[in-house]
Amino acid sequence: MCGIVGVVGLEACSETILDSLKRLEYRGYDSSGIVIQSDGALQMNRAVGKLRNLSEMMREAPLDGQSGLGHTRWATHGGVSERNAHPHMAGDKVVIVHNGIIENHVALRVELEGKGHSFSSETDSEVLAHLFLEAFDNGLSAQQAGKEVMARIEGTFALAAMHADHPDMMIVARNASPLAVGLGEGASFIGSDAVALSHLTRDVIYLKDNDYAVIRPEGVEVFDAEGTPVNREVVIVAASQGVVDKGGYRHFMEKEIHEQPDAIAHTLAAMTGPEGKLSTPLAREDLAAIDGIVMLAAGTSHYAAMVARYWIESLARVPVSCEIASEYRYRNPVTGAFSCAVAISQSGESLDTLMAMRHAGEAGLRTIGLVNVPGSTIAREADMVMPTRAGPEIGVASTKAFTAQLTALVSFAVALAEAKGQISVARRDEIHAAIQGLPSMVGRTLGLFDDIRPLAHSLTAARSALYLGRDVLFPVALEGALKLKELSYIHAEGFASGEMKHGPIALIEEGLPVVALLAADEVMGKAASNLQEAAARGGRIILITEERAASTIDFAESVITVPNVDPLLAPVLLTVPVQILAYLTAFEKGTDVDQPRNLAKSVTVE
Ligand code: AGP
């Protein structure tokens, strides 16, 4: 989840590099740095903390030249410090920036130190600078050096290297971590994603795994791992908004909560055919051929997968296995019962999910990428893409992408059910009509900020909180707990309501906040009993439910209601108050809402 940028052949390039780093700010980081090549010298500034600290340093000590590299770091190996910040330099001659993990860095470091190299950081990445220095010192050309270094390293990387004696030239390479190469007029660029380059060019080459390239102002030479020149397609990327702004809201997260009606509507539009009927990117016969689905995701996206399992199994009668992406490929799963794998990822770059999807593909499953970022690695590698259209989600805590994922998944479940002959076309169209009502219903829940604010205030002092949900609301309880802990740092745990009596009810003590999700569905009575058990032991019940179910519970301390909704769609609607509660609690606590501590927007390490 680091961000790398680079420029060759652009006058006064340091401002451009800073601007590109700002476009990567949403990825999360704890330090940043810039190196500029000028007249055979490499000048570097690095700063801990927010990017504004580096900008300030650049104002005080400007660096000028027409080629350079920039980096935002999310620490994996080595603490947060200036000396561990990238770029890393070796012998005052070579600089590198890197995103990923060099898994054999310890052995390489021992070997290089044995040859007299002295290291200045605790990072795995620094070995790259010394490997390139050694390659150049041995007289290798840029292309030979790229091949040599690629052959020595194991792990994941998007890297760029420059040498003081080779002006206006950089060597880049990638394996698993994303890297885009931008082609300009008399200048060339690199970035961790096309958004970082959107203000510079729309002509982009996405390197493939184990590609490396030599980049100069006049163009790019790409090679495969064997050193054979290869052609990679130049893609014209959509003119992105570049640096997305907050639109008058206090935080990106607040803005994105409010954007959910549009996010849902746009995603629905992508799942609706020209005749206005429900339509997925899969042809009906392809849907009918699906006889088992593996869902691969992490975090919030995993909870979307868990909701989808209720929908798909109850409507289409197709078995679904929800897998935590980082666990999937290492447990040597049995895949024979499944015909397709759905990788769900807002960023389309979560390495855990990408590697799990690759594993499923290698096992013969057809892969579908449910992603929010067009052109992301998962989108490009999946056999087929089922897009969410939530627009750029900048807040690290996922909100509009989650409800957009649910919208796409419920649409997919209904289309699959009809293709499998489990529901009639008329029933499919009836449910599709109900789904079309979601944007306005979600819009009406956005008025709950004032109702929820006092609740959020009362939560700020809590040491812990429980979230309970039953059946299709259980994953929403998990999502609510994740939102609270990742934003306000309050410990929270989600449980299936019915599971409480099997142990977790021991946690209940006087005044413990219990956020309870309830819908007027088949399990409402049982869910109410589970809540009664918690209330009877002193739990503070905070009930989030639909209007018609509010009277079911007379022992709740607080009740937040949303409009009455088809039980099938309750998970989408009840998520919104859960998001608002987490946002307002974090706001009251004064945490960094858009970039909570230790977190990054896309986790591109395993
Ligand atoms: C959600 O609020 C978190 N930021 C995190 O759990 C996130 O959902 C997870 O890292 C998966 O990201 P992805 O959807 O981009 O793959």
Coordinates of C-alpha atoms and ligand atoms in Angstrom, one line a residue:
M1 CA 0.0 0.0 0.0
C2 CA 2.9 2.4 -0.6
G3 CA 2.6 4.7 -3.5
I4 CA 5.4 5.3 -6.0
V5 CA 5.7 8.0 -8.7
G6 CA 8.4 9.0 -11.2
V7 CA 9.1 11.5 -14.0
V8 CA 11.8 11.6 -16.6
G9 CA 12.2 14.6 -19.0
L10 CA 10.0 17.2 -17.4
E11 CA 11.4 20.6 -16.5
A12 CA 11.0 21.5 -12.7
C13 CA 9.5 18.1 -12.1
S14 CA 9.5 18.2 -8.3
E15 CA 6.1 20.0 -8.2
T16 CA 4.7 17.4 -10.6
I17 CA 5.9 14.6 -8.4
L18 CA 4.4 16.1 -5.3
D19 CA 1.1 16.6 -7.1
S20 CA 1.2 12.9 -8.1
L21 CA 1.9 11.9 -4.6
K22 CA -1.2 13.9 -3.5
R23 CA -3.2 11.7 -5.8
L24 CA -1.9 8.7 -4.0
E25 CA -2.6 10.1 -0.6
Y26 CA -5.8 8.0 -0.2
R27 CA -3.7 4.9 -0.2
G28 CA -2.5 5.7 3.3
Y29 CA 1.1 6.2 4.5
D30 CA 3.2 7.3 7.4
S31 CA 6.2 9.0 5.6
S32 CA 7.1 10.3 2.2
G33 CA 10.1 11.4 0.1
I34 CA 11.3 12.8 -3.2
V35 CA 14.6 12.5 -5.0
I36 CA 15.5 14.7 -8.0
Q37 CA 18.4 14.0 -10.4
S38 CA 20.2 17.1 -11.6
D39 CA 23.7 17.6 -13.2
G40 CA 24.9 14.1 -12.2
A41 CA 23.8 14.6 -8.6
L42 CA 20.9 13.0 -6.6
Q43 CA 19.2 15.4 -4.2
M44 CA 16.7 13.9 -1.7
N45 CA 14.1 15.1 0.8
R46 CA 12.2 12.7 3.1
A47 CA 9.7 13.5 5.9
V48 CA 7.7 11.5 8.5
G49 CA 4.0 12.1 8.8
K50 CA 1.6 13.7 6.4
L51 CA 2.5 14.8 2.8
R52 CA 2.3 18.4 3.9
N53 CA 5.5 17.9 5.9
L54 CA 7.3 16.9 2.7
S55 CA 5.8 19.8 0.9
E56 CA 7.0 22.2 3.6
M57 CA 10.5 20.7 3.4
M58 CA 10.5 21.2 -0.4
R59 CA 9.5 24.8 0.1
E60 CA 12.3 25.4 2.5
A61 CA 14.8 23.3 0.4
P62 CA 13.6 23.2 -3.2
L63 CA 15.0 20.5 -5.4
D64 CA 15.2 21.2 -9.1
G65 CA 15.8 18.9 -12.1
Q66 CA 13.9 17.2 -14.8
S67 CA 13.8 13.7 -13.5
G68 CA 13.0 12.2 -10.2
L69 CA 11.1 9.7 -8.0
G70 CA 8.6 10.1 -5.2
H71 CA 7.2 7.7 -2.6
T72 CA 4.6 7.5 0.2
R73 CA 5.4 4.7 2.7
W74 CA 3.1 2.5 4.7
A75 CA 5.6 0.7 7.0
T76 CA 6.0 -3.0 6.8
H77 CA 9.7 -3.7 7.6
G78 CA 11.3 -1.1 9.8
G79 CA 9.6 1.5 11.9
V80 CA 8.2 4.9 10.9
S81 CA 11.3 7.1 10.6
E82 CA 13.1 9.5 8.2
R83 CA 15.8 6.9 7.5
N84 CA 13.3 4.2 6.7
A85 CA 11.4 6.5 4.4
H86 CA 11.9 6.1 0.7
P87 CA 13.7 6.9 -1.6
H88 CA 16.6 4.8 -0.5
M89 CA 20.1 5.6 -1.8
A90 CA 23.3 3.5 -2.2
G91 CA 26.7 4.8 -2.8
D92 CA 25.4 8.3 -3.5
K93 CA 24.8 7.0 -7.0
V94 CA 21.6 4.9 -7.0
V95 CA 18.2 5.7 -5.7
I96 CA 15.1 3.4 -5.5
V97 CA 11.5 3.5 -4.5
H98 CA 9.5 0.3 -3.8
N99 CA 6.0 -0.9 -3.0
G100 CA 5.7 -4.5 -1.8
I101 CA 7.8 -6.9 0.2
I102 CA 11.2 -8.3 -0.8
E103 CA 10.9 -11.7 0.9
N104 CA 14.6 -12.7 0.6
H105 CA 15.9 -9.3 1.8
V106 CA 17.7 -10.7 4.8
A107 CA 19.9 -13.1 2.8
L108 CA 20.6 -10.4 0.2
R109 CA 21.5 -7.9 2.9
V110 CA 24.0 -10.3 4.5
E111 CA 25.5 -11.0 1.1
L112 CA 25.8 -7.3 0.2
E113 CA 27.2 -6.3 3.6
G114 CA 29.7 -9.1 3.1
K115 CA 30.8 -7.3 -0.1
G116 CA 31.2 -4.0 1.7
H117 CA 27.8 -2.4 1.2
S118 CA 26.7 -0.3 4.2
F119 CA 23.0 0.0 4.9
S120 CA 21.4 3.0 6.4
S121 CA 17.8 1.8 7.0
E122 CA 15.9 -1.2 8.6
T123 CA 13.8 -1.7 5.5
D124 CA 13.7 -4.7 3.1
S125 CA 13.5 -2.2 0.2
E126 CA 17.0 -0.8 0.6
V127 CA 18.6 -4.0 -0.8
L128 CA 17.3 -3.0 -4.2
A129 CA 19.4 0.2 -4.2
H130 CA 22.5 -1.9 -3.4
L131 CA 21.7 -4.5 -6.0
F132 CA 21.4 -1.9 -8.7
L133 CA 24.6 -0.2 -7.5
E134 CA 26.4 -3.5 -7.8
A135 CA 25.0 -4.1 -11.3
F136 CA 26.0 -0.7 -12.6
D137 CA 29.4 -0.9 -10.9
N138 CA 29.9 -4.2 -12.8
G139 CA 29.4 -2.3 -16.0
L140 CA 25.9 -3.6 -16.8
S141 CA 23.6 -1.6 -19.0
A142 CA 20.3 -0.3 -17.7
Q143 CA 18.5 -3.2 -19.3
Q144 CA 21.0 -5.8 -18.1
A145 CA 20.8 -4.3 -14.6
G146 CA 17.0 -4.6 -14.6
K147 CA 17.2 -8.2 -15.6
E148 CA 20.0 -9.0 -13.1
V149 CA 18.1 -7.4 -10.1
M150 CA 14.8 -9.0 -11.1
A151 CA 16.6 -12.4 -11.1
R152 CA 17.9 -11.9 -7.5
I153 CA 14.8 -10.8 -5.7
E154 CA 11.8 -12.8 -4.4
G155 CA 8.5 -11.4 -3.3
T156 CA 6.2 -8.6 -4.5
F157 CA 7.3 -5.3 -5.9
A158 CA 6.6 -2.3 -8.0
L159 CA 10.0 -0.6 -8.0
A160 CA 11.9 2.2 -9.8
A161 CA 15.6 2.9 -9.8
M162 CA 17.7 5.8 -11.1
H163 CA 21.5 6.2 -11.4
A164 CA 23.2 9.6 -11.0
D165 CA 25.4 9.0 -14.1
H166 CA 22.5 8.0 -16.3
P167 CA 20.4 11.2 -16.7
D168 CA 16.7 11.1 -17.6
M169 CA 16.5 7.3 -17.3
M170 CA 14.8 5.0 -14.9
I171 CA 14.4 1.3 -14.6
V172 CA 11.1 -0.1 -13.3
A173 CA 9.9 -3.5 -12.6
R174 CA 6.8 -5.1 -11.1
N175 CA 5.5 -8.4 -9.6
A176 CA 2.0 -8.4 -8.1
S177 CA 2.2 -4.8 -6.9
P178 CA 0.5 -2.4 -9.3
L179 CA 2.5 -0.1 -11.6
A180 CA 1.4 2.1 -14.5
V181 CA 3.7 3.7 -17.0
G182 CA 2.5 7.0 -18.5
L183 CA 3.6 8.2 -22.0
G184 CA 3.8 12.0 -22.4
E185 CA 5.1 14.5 -25.0
G186 CA 8.8 14.4 -24.5
A187 CA 8.5 13.0 -21.0
S188 CA 7.5 9.7 -19.4
F189 CA 6.0 8.9 -16.0
I190 CA 5.3 6.1 -13.6
G191 CA 2.7 5.7 -10.9
S192 CA 1.2 3.1 -8.6
D193 CA -2.1 3.6 -10.4
A194 CA -3.4 5.7 -13.3
V195 CA -5.0 8.2 -10.9
A196 CA -1.5 9.4 -10.0
L197 CA -0.8 10.2 -13.6
S198 CA -4.2 11.5 -14.6
H199 CA -3.1 15.1 -14.7
L200 CA -0.1 14.2 -16.9
T201 CA -1.3 11.8 -19.5
R202 CA -4.1 9.4 -20.4
D203 CA -1.8 7.0 -22.4
V204 CA -0.9 4.3 -20.0
I205 CA 0.9 1.0 -20.1
Y206 CA 0.2 -1.5 -17.3
L207 CA 3.3 -3.7 -16.9
K208 CA 2.5 -7.4 -16.4
D209 CA 4.0 -9.5 -13.5
N210 CA 7.8 -9.9 -13.9
D211 CA 8.0 -7.3 -16.6
Y212 CA 10.7 -4.7 -16.3
A213 CA 11.3 -1.6 -18.4
V214 CA 13.8 1.1 -19.2
I215 CA 12.0 4.5 -19.3
R216 CA 13.3 7.6 -21.0
P217 CA 11.7 10.9 -22.0
E218 CA 11.2 9.6 -25.6
G219 CA 9.6 6.4 -24.6
V220 CA 9.6 3.0 -22.9
E221 CA 11.3 -0.4 -23.6
V222 CA 9.6 -3.2 -21.9
F223 CA 11.1 -6.7 -21.3
D224 CA 9.9 -9.9 -19.9
A225 CA 11.8 -11.7 -17.1
E226 CA 14.1 -13.4 -19.6
G227 CA 15.1 -10.0 -21.1
T228 CA 13.1 -10.4 -24.3
P229 CA 11.6 -7.2 -25.5
V230 CA 7.8 -7.3 -25.3
N231 CA 5.0 -5.0 -26.5
R232 CA 2.4 -4.0 -23.8
E233 CA -0.8 -2.4 -24.9
V234 CA -1.2 1.4 -24.5
V235 CA -4.5 1.9 -22.7
I236 CA -6.3 5.3 -22.9
V237 CA -7.5 5.8 -19.3
A238 CA -10.6 7.8 -18.5
A239 CA -10.0 11.4 -17.7
S240 CA -10.2 11.0 -14.0
Q241 CA -11.1 13.8 -11.6
G242 CA -7.5 13.6 -10.3
V243 CA -7.5 14.9 -6.8
V244 CA -11.0 14.3 -5.6
D245 CA -12.2 17.0 -3.2
K246 CA -14.5 16.8 -0.2
G247 CA -17.3 18.7 -1.9
G248 CA -17.9 20.8 1.2
Y249 CA -18.1 17.9 3.6
R250 CA -15.8 17.7 6.7
H251 CA -14.4 14.4 5.5
F252 CA -14.3 12.2 2.4
M253 CA -16.1 9.6 4.5
E254 CA -19.0 11.9 5.2
K255 CA -19.2 12.8 1.6
E256 CA -19.1 9.2 0.5
I257 CA -21.8 8.2 2.9
H258 CA -23.9 10.9 1.3
E259 CA -23.0 9.7 -2.2
Q260 CA -24.5 6.3 -1.6
P261 CA -27.8 7.0 -3.5
D262 CA -25.8 7.8 -6.6
A263 CA -23.4 5.0 -6.0
I264 CA -26.3 2.5 -5.8
A265 CA -28.1 4.0 -8.8
H266 CA -25.0 4.0 -11.0
T267 CA -24.2 0.4 -10.0
L268 CA -27.8 -0.6 -10.7
A269 CA -27.5 1.1 -14.1
A270 CA -24.5 -1.1 -14.9
M271 CA -26.7 -4.2 -14.0
T272 CA -29.7 -3.1 -16.1
G273 CA -30.0 -3.9 -19.8
P274 CA -31.1 -1.6 -22.6
E275 CA -34.7 -2.8 -22.2
G276 CA -34.6 -1.8 -18.5
K277 CA -34.5 -5.4 -17.3
L278 CA -32.0 -6.8 -14.8
S279 CA -28.9 -7.8 -16.7
T280 CA -25.4 -8.9 -15.5
P281 CA -22.2 -9.1 -17.5
L282 CA -22.7 -12.9 -17.7
A283 CA -24.9 -14.3 -20.4
R284 CA -27.9 -16.2 -19.2
E285 CA -26.4 -19.5 -20.3
D286 CA -23.2 -18.7 -18.4
L287 CA -25.3 -18.0 -15.3
A288 CA -27.2 -21.2 -15.7
A289 CA -24.0 -23.1 -15.9
I290 CA -22.8 -21.9 -12.5
D291 CA -23.1 -24.8 -10.0
G292 CA -21.0 -23.4 -7.1
I293 CA -19.5 -20.1 -6.2
V294 CA -16.4 -19.3 -4.2
M295 CA -16.3 -15.7 -2.9
L296 CA -12.9 -14.2 -2.2
A297 CA -12.5 -10.9 -0.4
A298 CA -11.0 -9.1 2.6
G299 CA -12.4 -6.8 5.3
T300 CA -15.6 -5.0 4.4
S301 CA -15.7 -6.7 1.0
H302 CA -15.7 -10.1 2.8
Y303 CA -18.8 -9.0 4.7
A304 CA -20.4 -8.1 1.4
A305 CA -19.6 -11.7 0.2
M306 CA -21.2 -13.1 3.4
V307 CA -24.4 -11.1 2.8
A308 CA -24.5 -12.3 -0.8
R309 CA -24.3 -16.0 0.3
Y310 CA -27.7 -15.6 2.0
W311 CA -29.1 -14.1 -1.1
I312 CA -27.6 -16.5 -3.6
E313 CA -28.3 -19.7 -1.7
S314 CA -31.9 -18.7 -0.7
L315 CA -32.8 -17.4 -4.2
A316 CA -30.8 -19.4 -6.7
R317 CA -30.1 -22.5 -4.6
V318 CA -26.4 -22.4 -5.7
P319 CA -23.9 -23.3 -2.9
V320 CA -21.6 -20.4 -1.9
S321 CA -18.3 -20.6 0.0
C322 CA -17.2 -17.3 1.5
E323 CA -13.4 -17.3 1.9
I324 CA -11.2 -14.9 3.7
A325 CA -8.8 -14.2 0.8
S326 CA -5.6 -14.3 2.8
E327 CA -6.5 -17.8 4.1
Y328 CA -7.8 -19.3 0.9
R329 CA -4.9 -20.4 -1.2
Y330 CA -2.8 -21.5 1.8
R331 CA -5.3 -24.1 3.0
N332 CA -5.1 -26.0 -0.2
P333 CA -8.9 -25.7 -0.8
V334 CA -11.0 -28.3 -2.6
T335 CA -12.4 -26.5 -5.6
G336 CA -14.2 -29.3 -7.6
A337 CA -17.6 -28.4 -6.3
F338 CA -17.4 -24.8 -7.6
S339 CA -17.4 -23.5 -11.1
C340 CA -16.7 -19.8 -10.5
A341 CA -14.9 -17.5 -8.1
V342 CA -16.0 -14.0 -7.4
A343 CA -13.2 -11.7 -6.2
I344 CA -14.8 -8.7 -4.4
S345 CA -12.5 -5.7 -4.0
Q346 CA -13.2 -2.0 -3.9
S347 CA -9.6 -1.1 -4.9
G348 CA -9.1 -4.1 -7.2
E349 CA -5.6 -4.1 -5.7
S350 CA -5.8 -6.0 -2.4
L351 CA -3.0 -8.5 -2.9
D352 CA -4.7 -11.1 -0.7
T353 CA -7.7 -11.1 -2.9
L354 CA -5.7 -10.9 -6.1
M355 CA -3.6 -13.9 -5.1
A356 CA -6.6 -15.9 -4.0
M357 CA -8.3 -15.1 -7.4
R358 CA -5.2 -16.3 -9.3
H359 CA -5.2 -19.5 -7.2
A360 CA -8.9 -20.1 -8.1
G361 CA -8.2 -19.4 -11.7
E362 CA -5.3 -21.8 -11.8
A363 CA -7.6 -24.4 -10.3
G364 CA -9.9 -24.0 -13.3
L365 CA -12.6 -21.8 -11.8
R366 CA -14.0 -19.0 -13.9
T367 CA -13.0 -15.7 -12.2
I368 CA -15.3 -12.7 -11.9
G369 CA -13.9 -9.5 -10.5
L370 CA -16.4 -7.3 -8.6
V371 CA -14.4 -4.1 -8.4
N372 CA -14.9 -0.4 -8.1
V373 CA -11.7 0.8 -9.8
P374 CA -11.7 0.2 -13.6
G375 CA -8.3 -0.9 -14.8
S376 CA -7.3 -2.2 -11.4
T377 CA -5.2 -5.4 -11.4
I378 CA -8.1 -7.6 -10.4
A379 CA -10.3 -6.0 -13.1
R380 CA -7.6 -6.7 -15.7
E381 CA -6.8 -10.2 -14.6
A382 CA -10.3 -11.6 -14.0
D383 CA -12.0 -13.5 -16.8
M384 CA -14.9 -11.1 -16.5
V385 CA -15.7 -7.9 -14.5
M386 CA -18.9 -7.1 -12.7
P387 CA -18.4 -3.4 -11.9
T388 CA -19.6 -1.3 -9.0
R389 CA -19.9 2.3 -10.1
A390 CA -19.5 4.0 -6.7
G391 CA -16.9 6.4 -8.1
P392 CA -13.5 7.0 -6.4
E393 CA -13.7 6.1 -2.7
I394 CA -11.1 8.1 -0.8
G395 CA -11.9 7.5 2.8
V396 CA -10.0 4.5 4.1
A397 CA -13.2 3.2 5.7
S398 CA -15.3 1.8 2.9
T399 CA -18.9 3.0 2.8
K400 CA -20.4 3.7 -0.6
A401 CA -18.4 0.9 -2.2
F402 CA -19.9 -1.6 0.3
T403 CA -23.5 -0.7 -0.5
A404 CA -22.6 -0.6 -4.2
Q405 CA -21.2 -4.1 -3.8
L406 CA -24.4 -5.3 -2.1
T407 CA -26.4 -3.7 -4.9
A408 CA -24.4 -5.6 -7.6
L409 CA -24.5 -8.8 -5.6
V410 CA -28.3 -8.8 -4.9
S411 CA -28.8 -8.1 -8.6
F412 CA -26.5 -10.9 -9.5
A413 CA -28.3 -13.3 -7.1
V414 CA -31.7 -12.5 -8.7
A415 CA -30.4 -12.9 -12.2
L416 CA -28.8 -16.1 -11.3
A417 CA -32.0 -17.4 -9.6
E418 CA -34.0 -16.7 -12.8
A419 CA -31.3 -18.3 -15.0
K420 CA -31.3 -21.4 -12.7
G421 CA -35.1 -21.6 -13.0
Q422 CA -35.6 -21.0 -9.3
I423 CA -37.7 -17.9 -9.8
S424 CA -39.9 -16.7 -12.7
V425 CA -39.1 -13.8 -15.0
A426 CA -42.0 -12.0 -13.4
R427 CA -40.6 -12.5 -9.9
R428 CA -37.2 -11.4 -11.1
D429 CA -38.7 -8.2 -12.5
E430 CA -40.6 -7.7 -9.3
I431 CA -37.5 -7.9 -7.2
H432 CA -35.6 -5.7 -9.7
A433 CA -38.2 -3.1 -9.3
A434 CA -37.8 -3.2 -5.5
I435 CA -34.0 -2.8 -5.9
Q436 CA -34.6 0.2 -8.1
G437 CA -36.2 1.8 -5.0
L438 CA -32.9 1.6 -3.0
P439 CA -31.4 4.9 -4.0
S440 CA -34.3 7.0 -2.7
M441 CA -34.7 4.8 0.4
V442 CA -31.0 5.2 1.2
G443 CA -31.4 8.9 0.5
R444 CA -34.0 9.1 3.2
T445 CA -31.7 7.4 5.8
L446 CA -29.1 10.2 5.3
G447 CA -31.3 12.4 7.5
L448 CA -30.4 10.3 10.5
F449 CA -27.2 12.1 11.3
D450 CA -29.0 14.3 13.9
D451 CA -30.8 11.3 15.5
I452 CA -27.5 9.4 15.8
R453 CA -25.2 12.2 17.0
P454 CA -26.2 11.8 20.7
L455 CA -25.7 8.1 20.5
A456 CA -22.2 8.6 19.0
H457 CA -21.4 11.0 21.8
S458 CA -22.4 8.3 24.4
L459 CA -20.3 5.7 22.6
T460 CA -17.1 7.8 22.7
A461 CA -16.5 6.8 26.3
A462 CA -17.1 3.1 25.7
R463 CA -14.2 0.7 26.1
S464 CA -16.0 -1.9 24.0
A465 CA -19.2 -2.5 22.0
L466 CA -21.0 -5.5 20.6
Y467 CA -22.9 -5.6 17.3
L468 CA -25.6 -8.3 16.9
G469 CA -27.4 -9.4 13.8
R470 CA -29.2 -12.6 12.8
D471 CA -29.3 -14.3 9.4
V472 CA -28.6 -11.9 6.6
L473 CA -28.0 -9.1 9.1
F474 CA -25.1 -11.0 10.8
P475 CA -22.5 -9.8 8.3
V476 CA -23.9 -6.3 8.7
A477 CA -23.1 -6.6 12.4
L478 CA -19.6 -7.7 11.6
E479 CA -19.3 -4.6 9.2
G480 CA -20.6 -2.3 11.9
A481 CA -18.1 -3.6 14.4
L482 CA -15.3 -3.1 11.9
K483 CA -16.4 0.4 11.1
L484 CA -16.4 1.4 14.8
K485 CA -13.0 -0.1 15.6
E486 CA -11.2 1.0 12.5
L487 CA -12.5 4.6 12.8
S488 CA -12.7 5.3 16.6
Y489 CA -10.2 2.6 17.8
I490 CA -12.9 1.4 20.3
H491 CA -12.8 -2.4 20.5
A492 CA -16.0 -3.8 18.9
E493 CA -17.1 -7.3 18.0
G494 CA -19.9 -8.6 15.8
F495 CA -21.8 -11.7 16.6
A496 CA -24.6 -13.7 15.1
S497 CA -27.4 -13.0 17.6
G498 CA -28.1 -16.6 18.1
E499 CA -24.5 -17.3 19.0
M500 CA -24.5 -15.1 22.1
K501 CA -25.8 -17.8 24.4
H502 CA -22.9 -20.0 23.4
G503 CA -20.3 -17.9 25.2
P504 CA -20.2 -14.3 24.2
I505 CA -23.1 -13.4 26.5
A506 CA -20.5 -13.6 29.3
L507 CA -19.2 -10.3 28.0
I508 CA -22.4 -8.6 28.8
E509 CA -22.1 -6.2 31.8
E510 CA -24.0 -3.2 33.0
G511 CA -24.0 -0.5 30.4
L512 CA -22.2 -2.4 27.7
P513 CA -23.3 -0.9 24.4
V514 CA -25.0 -3.5 22.2
V515 CA -25.9 -2.3 18.7
A516 CA -28.7 -4.6 17.5
L517 CA -29.7 -4.9 13.9
L518 CA -33.3 -6.1 13.4
A519 CA -35.6 -6.4 10.3
A520 CA -39.2 -7.5 10.0
D521 CA -38.1 -10.9 8.6
E522 CA -38.6 -14.5 9.5
V523 CA -36.1 -14.5 12.3
M524 CA -37.3 -11.3 13.9
G525 CA -38.8 -13.1 16.9
K526 CA -35.7 -15.1 17.6
A527 CA -33.5 -12.1 17.2
A528 CA -35.7 -10.2 19.6
S529 CA -35.3 -13.0 22.2
N530 CA -31.5 -12.9 21.8
L531 CA -31.5 -9.2 22.5
Q532 CA -33.8 -9.7 25.5
E533 CA -31.1 -12.0 26.9
A534 CA -28.5 -9.3 26.5
A535 CA -30.7 -6.5 28.0
A536 CA -31.6 -8.7 30.9
R537 CA -27.9 -8.7 31.9
G538 CA -27.5 -5.0 31.7
G539 CA -26.6 -4.5 28.0
R540 CA -27.4 -1.1 26.6
I541 CA -29.5 -2.0 23.6
I542 CA -29.1 0.4 20.7
L543 CA -31.7 -0.9 18.2
I544 CA -31.3 -0.2 14.4
T545 CA -34.3 -1.4 12.6
E546 CA -37.1 -0.5 10.1
E547 CA -40.1 1.5 11.2
R548 CA -42.5 -1.4 11.3
A549 CA -40.3 -3.5 13.6
A550 CA -39.5 -0.7 16.1
S551 CA -42.3 -1.7 18.4
T552 CA -41.0 -5.3 18.6
I553 CA -38.5 -4.3 21.2
D554 CA -39.6 -2.3 24.2
F555 CA -36.4 -2.7 26.1
A556 CA -34.0 -0.8 23.8
E557 CA -32.4 2.3 25.3
S558 CA -32.2 3.9 21.8
V559 CA -34.0 3.2 18.6
I560 CA -32.9 4.3 15.1
T561 CA -35.4 3.5 12.4
V562 CA -35.1 3.4 8.6
P563 CA -38.0 3.2 6.1
N564 CA -39.8 -0.2 5.8
V565 CA -37.9 -2.3 3.3
D566 CA -38.2 -5.7 1.6
P567 CA -36.4 -8.2 3.9
L568 CA -34.2 -9.0 1.0
L569 CA -32.8 -5.5 0.9
A570 CA -32.7 -4.8 4.7
P571 CA -28.9 -5.4 4.8
V572 CA -28.3 -2.5 2.4
L573 CA -30.6 0.0 4.2
L574 CA -29.6 -0.9 7.7
T575 CA -25.9 -0.5 6.9
V576 CA -26.3 3.3 6.5
P577 CA -27.1 4.1 10.2
V578 CA -24.2 1.8 11.2
Q579 CA -21.9 3.8 9.0
I580 CA -23.2 7.1 10.4
L581 CA -22.8 5.9 14.0
A582 CA -19.2 4.9 13.3
Y583 CA -18.4 8.2 11.5
L584 CA -19.9 10.4 14.2
T585 CA -18.3 8.5 17.0
A586 CA -14.9 8.9 15.4
F587 CA -15.6 12.6 14.7
E588 CA -16.5 13.1 18.3
K589 CA -13.3 11.3 19.4
G590 CA -11.3 13.4 17.0
T591 CA -9.5 10.5 15.2
D592 CA -8.3 10.9 11.7
V593 CA -11.5 9.8 10.0
D594 CA -10.3 9.6 6.4
Q595 CA -6.9 8.0 7.3
P596 CA -7.2 6.1 10.5
R597 CA -4.0 5.1 12.2
N598 CA -2.2 2.0 10.9
L599 CA -4.6 1.7 7.9
A600 CA -4.3 2.1 4.2
K601 CA -6.9 2.3 1.5
S602 CA -5.6 -0.6 -0.5
V603 CA -3.5 -3.3 1.1
T604 CA -1.0 -4.4 -1.6
V605 CA 1.0 -6.7 0.7
E606 CA 0.1 -10.2 1.8
Ligands
AGP1 C1 -13.0 -1.3 5.1 O1 -13.5 -0.2 5.8 C2 -11.5 -1.4 5.3 N1 -10.9 -0.3 4.8 C3 -10.9 -2.7 4.8 O2 -11.5 -3.8 5.5 C4 -11.2 -3.0 3.3 O3 -12.5 -3.4 3.1 C5 -10.3 -4.3 2.9 O4 -9.0 -3.9 3.0 C6 -10.6 -4.7 1.4 O5 -10.2 -3.7 0.5 P1 -10.7 -3.9 -1.0 O6 -12.2 -4.0 -1.0 O7 -10.2 -2.7 -1.7 O8 -10.1 -5.2 -1.5

